PDB file of C-alpha atoms in Angstrom:
ATOM      1  CA  MET A  17     110.155  87.400 120.671  1.00 55.00           C
ATOM      2  CA  ALA A  18     107.547  89.761 118.954  1.00 79.00           C
ATOM      3  CA  LEU A  19     107.351  93.059 120.548  1.00 90.00           C
ATOM      4  CA  GLU A  20     104.306  93.791 122.738  1.00 95.00           C
ATOM      5  CA  THR A  21     101.957  96.810 120.809  1.00 95.00           C
ATOM      6  CA  PRO A  22      99.086  98.673 121.603  1.00 95.00           C
ATOM      7  CA  GLN A  23      95.377  96.806 122.801  1.00 94.00           C
ATOM      8  CA  TYR A  24      92.362  97.251 120.751  1.00 96.00           C
ATOM      9  CA  GLU A  25      89.201  96.029 119.475  1.00 97.00           C
ATOM     10  CA  VAL A  26      88.075  96.249 115.794  1.00 98.00           C
ATOM     11  CA  THR A  27      84.659  97.835 115.729  1.00 97.00           C
ATOM     12  CA  SER A  28      84.427  97.274 111.848  1.00 97.00           C
ATOM     13  CA  LYS A  29      86.494  95.927 108.800  1.00 97.00           C
ATOM     14  CA  HIS A  30      85.909  98.185 105.592  1.00 96.00           C
ATOM     15  CA  ASP A  31      87.483  97.636 102.111  1.00 94.00           C
ATOM     16  CA  GLY A  32      90.928  98.858 102.688  1.00 95.00           C
ATOM     17  CA  PHE A  33      90.897  99.570 106.083  1.00 98.00           C
ATOM     18  CA  GLU A  34      89.176  99.258 109.116  1.00 98.00           C
ATOM     19  CA  VAL A  35      88.595 101.739 112.495  1.00 98.00           C
ATOM     20  CA  ARG A  36      89.740 100.128 115.869  1.00 98.00           C
ATOM     21  CA  CYS A  37      88.857 101.460 119.516  1.00 97.00           C
ATOM     22  CA  TYR A  38      92.062 101.373 121.341  1.00 96.00           C
ATOM     23  CA  SER A  39      92.224 101.144 124.530  1.00 92.00           C
ATOM     24  CA  GLU A  40      94.410 104.023 127.521  1.00 94.00           C
ATOM     25  CA  MET A  41      97.695 104.325 126.544  1.00 96.00           C
ATOM     26  CA  ILE A  42     100.835 105.803 128.568  1.00 97.00           C
ATOM     27  CA  ILE A  43     103.421 107.377 126.136  1.00 98.00           C
ATOM     28  CA  ALA A  44     106.660 108.930 125.962  1.00 98.00           C
ATOM     29  CA  THR A  45     106.600 111.738 123.315  1.00 98.00           C
ATOM     30  CA  THR A  46     108.828 114.084 121.867  1.00 98.00           C
ATOM     31  CA  SER A  47     108.511 117.316 119.548  1.00 97.00           C
ATOM     32  CA  VAL A  48     110.776 117.989 117.197  1.00 96.00           C
ATOM     33  CA  ARG A  49     111.170 120.971 114.477  1.00 94.00           C
ATOM     34  CA  SER A  50     113.053 119.841 111.515  1.00 92.00           C
ATOM     35  CA  ASP A  51     111.597 117.976 107.851  1.00 92.00           C
ATOM     36  CA  TYR A  52     110.055 114.814 108.291  1.00 93.00           C
ATOM     37  CA  ARG A  53     112.807 112.442 107.995  1.00 92.00           C
ATOM     38  CA  GLY A  54     114.898 114.640 110.737  1.00 93.00           C
ATOM     39  CA  SER A  55     112.006 114.901 112.790  1.00 94.00           C
ATOM     40  CA  THR A  56     111.938 110.402 113.345  1.00 94.00           C
ATOM     41  CA  SER A  57     115.030 110.393 112.868  1.00 93.00           C
ATOM     42  CA  SER A  58     115.801 112.986 116.477  1.00 95.00           C
ATOM     43  CA  GLY A  59     112.476 111.649 118.134  1.00 96.00           C
ATOM     44  CA  PHE A  60     112.685 107.962 117.513  1.00 95.00           C
ATOM     45  CA  ARG A  61     117.030 108.154 119.068  1.00 95.00           C
ATOM     46  CA  ARG A  62     115.234 110.754 121.867  1.00 96.00           C
ATOM     47  CA  ILE A  63     112.465 108.496 123.494  1.00 97.00           C
ATOM     48  CA  ALA A  64     115.254 105.049 122.588  1.00 96.00           C
ATOM     49  CA  ASN A  65     117.725 107.586 125.091  1.00 97.00           C
ATOM     50  CA  TYR A  66     114.710 107.862 127.763  1.00 98.00           C
ATOM     51  CA  ILE A  67     114.224 103.777 127.358  1.00 97.00           C
ATOM     52  CA  PHE A  68     117.411 102.308 127.305  1.00 97.00           C
ATOM     53  CA  GLY A  69     118.133 104.193 130.796  1.00 97.00           C
ATOM     54  CA  GLY A  70     118.395 107.968 130.167  1.00 96.00           C
ATOM     55  CA  ASN A  71     116.330 108.713 133.218  1.00 97.00           C
ATOM     56  CA  ASP A  72     115.857 109.983 137.077  1.00 97.00           C
ATOM     57  CA  LYS A  73     115.559 106.295 137.533  1.00 97.00           C
ATOM     58  CA  GLU A  74     118.194 104.739 134.818  1.00 97.00           C
ATOM     59  CA  MET A  75     115.886 101.911 134.355  1.00 97.00           C
ATOM     60  CA  LYS A  76     115.616 100.254 130.842  1.00 97.00           C
ATOM     61  CA  ILE A  77     111.782  99.849 129.599  1.00 97.00           C
ATOM     62  CA  ALA A  78     111.427  97.220 127.004  1.00 96.00           C
ATOM     63  CA  MET A  79     110.449  98.155 123.742  1.00 94.00           C
ATOM     64  CA  THR A  80     107.794  98.008 121.938  1.00 96.00           C
ATOM     65  CA  ALA A  81     105.808  98.502 118.643  1.00 95.00           C
ATOM     66  CA  PRO A  82     104.756 100.638 117.023  1.00 96.00           C
ATOM     67  CA  VAL A  83     106.615 104.181 117.236  1.00 96.00           C
ATOM     68  CA  ILE A  84     104.344 106.896 116.437  1.00 97.00           C
ATOM     69  CA  ALA A  85     104.970 110.073 114.631  1.00 97.00           C
ATOM     70  CA  ASP A  86     102.641 112.720 112.567  1.00 96.00           C
ATOM     71  CA  CYS A  87     102.041 112.355 109.389  1.00 94.00           C
ATOM     72  CA  PRO A  88     103.721 114.887 106.770  1.00 89.00           C
ATOM     73  CA  SER A  89     101.880 117.699 105.720  1.00 84.00           C
ATOM     74  CA  GLU A  90     102.174 120.801 104.441  1.00 78.00           C
ATOM     75  CA  GLY A  91     102.395 123.206 106.730  1.00 80.00           C
ATOM     76  CA  LEU A  92     103.263 120.959 109.950  1.00 85.00           C
ATOM     77  CA  GLU A  93     106.999 122.725 111.310  1.00 87.00           C
ATOM     78  CA  ALA A  94     107.144 119.703 113.872  1.00 92.00           C
ATOM     79  CA  TYR A  95     106.288 116.525 114.642  1.00 96.00           C
ATOM     80  CA  ASN A  96     105.646 114.818 117.702  1.00 96.00           C
ATOM     81  CA  ILE A  97     107.095 111.581 117.955  1.00 97.00           C
ATOM     82  CA  SER A  98     106.220 108.755 119.995  1.00 98.00           C
ATOM     83  CA  PHE A  99     106.365 105.686 121.766  1.00 97.00           C
ATOM     84  CA  VAL A 100     104.101 103.479 123.371  1.00 96.00           C
ATOM     85  CA  MET A 101     105.044 102.298 126.690  1.00 97.00           C
ATOM     86  CA  PRO A 102     104.641  98.781 128.684  1.00 97.00           C
ATOM     87  CA  ARG A 103     101.286  97.803 129.981  1.00 96.00           C
ATOM     88  CA  GLU A 104     103.173  96.935 132.863  1.00 96.00           C
ATOM     89  CA  HIS A 105     104.080 100.509 133.744  1.00 97.00           C
ATOM     90  CA  SER A 106     101.700 103.038 135.731  1.00 96.00           C
ATOM     91  CA  LEU A 107     102.197 107.113 135.168  1.00 95.00           C
ATOM     92  CA  THR A 108     103.535 106.756 138.856  1.00 95.00           C
ATOM     93  CA  ASP A 109     105.766 103.975 138.355  1.00 95.00           C
ATOM     94  CA  LEU A 110     107.953 104.971 135.084  1.00 97.00           C
ATOM     95  CA  PRO A 111     110.620 107.219 135.274  1.00 97.00           C
ATOM     96  CA  LYS A 112     111.040 111.416 134.016  1.00 96.00           C
ATOM     97  CA  SER A 113     113.384 111.824 131.839  1.00 96.00           C
ATOM     98  CA  ASN A 114     116.874 112.754 132.095  1.00 95.00           C
ATOM     99  CA  THR A 115     115.578 116.202 129.370  1.00 92.00           C
ATOM    100  CA  GLU A 116     113.017 118.114 129.205  1.00 93.00           C
ATOM    101  CA  ASN A 117     112.264 117.323 125.737  1.00 96.00           C
ATOM    102  CA  VAL A 118     110.644 113.958 126.423  1.00 97.00           C
ATOM    103  CA  SER A 119     107.417 114.145 128.237  1.00 97.00           C
ATOM    104  CA  ILE A 120     105.169 111.022 129.702  1.00 97.00           C
ATOM    105  CA  GLN A 121     101.891 110.914 129.574  1.00 96.00           C
ATOM    106  CA  LYS A 122      98.068 108.820 128.855  1.00 96.00           C
ATOM    107  CA  GLU A 123      97.194 108.553 125.924  1.00 95.00           C
ATOM    108  CA  THR A 124      92.953 107.718 124.664  1.00 92.00           C
ATOM    109  CA  LEU A 125      93.471 107.468 121.244  1.00 91.00           C
ATOM    110  CA  GLY A 126      89.679 106.659 121.098  1.00 92.00           C
ATOM    111  CA  GLU A 127      87.739 104.657 117.735  1.00 96.00           C
ATOM    112  CA  ILE A 128      90.912 104.930 114.860  1.00 98.00           C
ATOM    113  CA  ALA A 129      90.766 104.143 111.205  1.00 98.00           C
ATOM    114  CA  VAL A 130      93.831 102.489 110.345  1.00 98.00           C
ATOM    115  CA  TYR A 131      95.221 101.917 106.979  1.00 98.00           C
ATOM    116  CA  ALA A 132      98.583  99.391 106.308  1.00 98.00           C
ATOM    117  CA  PHE A 133     100.904  99.534 104.069  1.00 98.00           C
ATOM    118  CA  GLY A 134     104.325  97.495 104.101  1.00 97.00           C
ATOM    119  CA  GLY A 135     108.108  99.059 102.299  1.00 97.00           C
ATOM    120  CA  TRP A 136     109.261 102.230 104.133  1.00 96.00           C
ATOM    121  CA  ALA A 137     107.171 105.469 105.475  1.00 96.00           C
ATOM    122  CA  THR A 138     109.738 107.976 103.739  1.00 95.00           C
ATOM    123  CA  GLU A 139     107.607 111.399 103.492  1.00 94.00           C
ATOM    124  CA  SER A 140     106.286 110.642 100.245  1.00 95.00           C
ATOM    125  CA  ARG A 141     105.329 107.515 100.251  1.00 96.00           C
ATOM    126  CA  SER A 142     102.889 107.837 103.667  1.00 96.00           C
ATOM    127  CA  LYS A 143     101.863 111.217 102.643  1.00 95.00           C
ATOM    128  CA  SER A 144     100.242 109.225  99.012  1.00 96.00           C
ATOM    129  CA  TYR A 145      98.884 107.006 100.794  1.00 97.00           C
ATOM    130  CA  GLN A 146      97.224 109.154 103.573  1.00 97.00           C
ATOM    131  CA  LYS A 147      95.766 110.686  99.844  1.00 97.00           C
ATOM    132  CA  LYS A 148      94.637 107.129  98.748  1.00 97.00           C
ATOM    133  CA  PHE A 149      93.487 106.626 102.477  1.00 98.00           C
ATOM    134  CA  ALA A 150      91.246 110.142 102.885  1.00 97.00           C
ATOM    135  CA  THR A 151      89.710 109.232  99.840  1.00 97.00           C
ATOM    136  CA  LEU A 152      88.464 105.688 100.922  1.00 98.00           C
ATOM    137  CA  LEU A 153      87.125 107.469 104.070  1.00 98.00           C
ATOM    138  CA  GLN A 154      85.631 109.936 102.455  1.00 97.00           C
ATOM    139  CA  GLN A 155      83.962 107.130 100.349  1.00 97.00           C
ATOM    140  CA  ASN A 156      82.743 105.481 103.067  1.00 97.00           C
ATOM    141  CA  ASN A 157      81.414 108.643 105.136  1.00 96.00           C
ATOM    142  CA  ILE A 158      83.706 109.023 108.247  1.00 96.00           C
ATOM    143  CA  GLU A 159      84.316 112.024 109.416  1.00 96.00           C
ATOM    144  CA  THR A 160      87.563 112.393 110.857  1.00 96.00           C
ATOM    145  CA  CYS A 161      89.944 114.519 113.637  1.00 94.00           C
ATOM    146  CA  GLY A 162      92.992 115.915 113.713  1.00 92.00           C
ATOM    147  CA  GLY A 163      95.732 114.987 111.875  1.00 94.00           C
ATOM    148  CA  PHE A 164      97.037 111.816 110.281  1.00 97.00           C
ATOM    149  CA  MET A 165      99.504 109.618 112.091  1.00 97.00           C
ATOM    150  CA  VAL A 166     102.140 107.159 111.058  1.00 98.00           C
ATOM    151  CA  ALA A 167     103.122 104.116 113.402  1.00 97.00           C
ATOM    152  CA  GLN A 168     105.978 101.780 111.771  1.00 96.00           C
ATOM    153  CA  PHE A 169     105.916  98.736 113.965  1.00 96.00           C
ATOM    154  CA  ASN A 170     110.023  97.428 112.460  1.00 93.00           C
ATOM    155  CA  ALA A 171     113.233  98.071 113.763  1.00 87.00           C
ATOM    156  CA  PRO A 172     115.685 100.481 110.910  1.00 84.00           C
ATOM    157  CA  TYR A 173     117.524  97.199 110.270  1.00 89.00           C
ATOM    158  CA  VAL A 174     114.235  95.080 108.541  1.00 93.00           C
ATOM    159  CA  ILE A 175     114.349  95.310 105.091  1.00 94.00           C
ATOM    160  CA  SER A 176     111.635  96.787 102.854  1.00 94.00           C
ATOM    161  CA  MET A 177     109.874  94.017 102.392  1.00 94.00           C
ATOM    162  CA  PHE A 178     109.210  93.243 105.841  1.00 95.00           C
ATOM    163  CA  ARG A 179     108.276  96.265 106.684  1.00 96.00           C
ATOM    164  CA  LYS A 180     104.894  96.848 108.703  1.00 96.00           C
ATOM    165  CA  ASN A 181     103.792 100.303 108.772  1.00 98.00           C
ATOM    166  CA  GLU A 182     100.033 102.018 109.222  1.00 98.00           C
ATOM    167  CA  LEU A 183      98.753 104.989 108.871  1.00 98.00           C
ATOM    168  CA  MET A 184      95.980 106.165 112.220  1.00 98.00           C
ATOM    169  CA  VAL A 185      93.267 109.154 112.145  1.00 98.00           C
ATOM    170  CA  ARG A 186      90.922 109.194 114.784  1.00 97.00           C
ATOM    171  CA  ILE A 187      87.401 109.375 113.802  1.00 96.00           C
ATOM    172  CA  LYS A 188      84.071 111.174 114.573  1.00 90.00           C
ATOM    173  CA  ARG A 189      81.011 108.732 116.081  1.00 78.00           C
TER     174      ARG A 189
END
């Protein structure tokens, strides 16, 4: 069974990437002060604990895709990791986390440029694709605002050749 993903509309396609307009969504997010690998691993476990019942209602919440993290970049000391909550939920019916380090909030991504890649979204691969993506954006005269994000769509046991990832960045219009 396929996991629920955020709703969006493709507004334009370019050579190597597309621009999407995302609907408002609710996310569970945490910030982890560590390196990229440690942050994504710890952040995933924190939010997974929340959706598997580690909340004030002991409520289980369906897993969605992707898991979104800040993309590694020079000087970044903490990473935000987020799960998109299923559309059936609202801010009022979602439970509070049992820990202070997971927050539930509305997120409006707006217009996002998206670059897809396969394999593992390691720090070095994410940085390499980010450079390539930034060049494509510049060649298309698209200005970004904010940092790049890495969206990972697969469970950890999915082998490299079947993995789907995306780099995402907000754009100015």
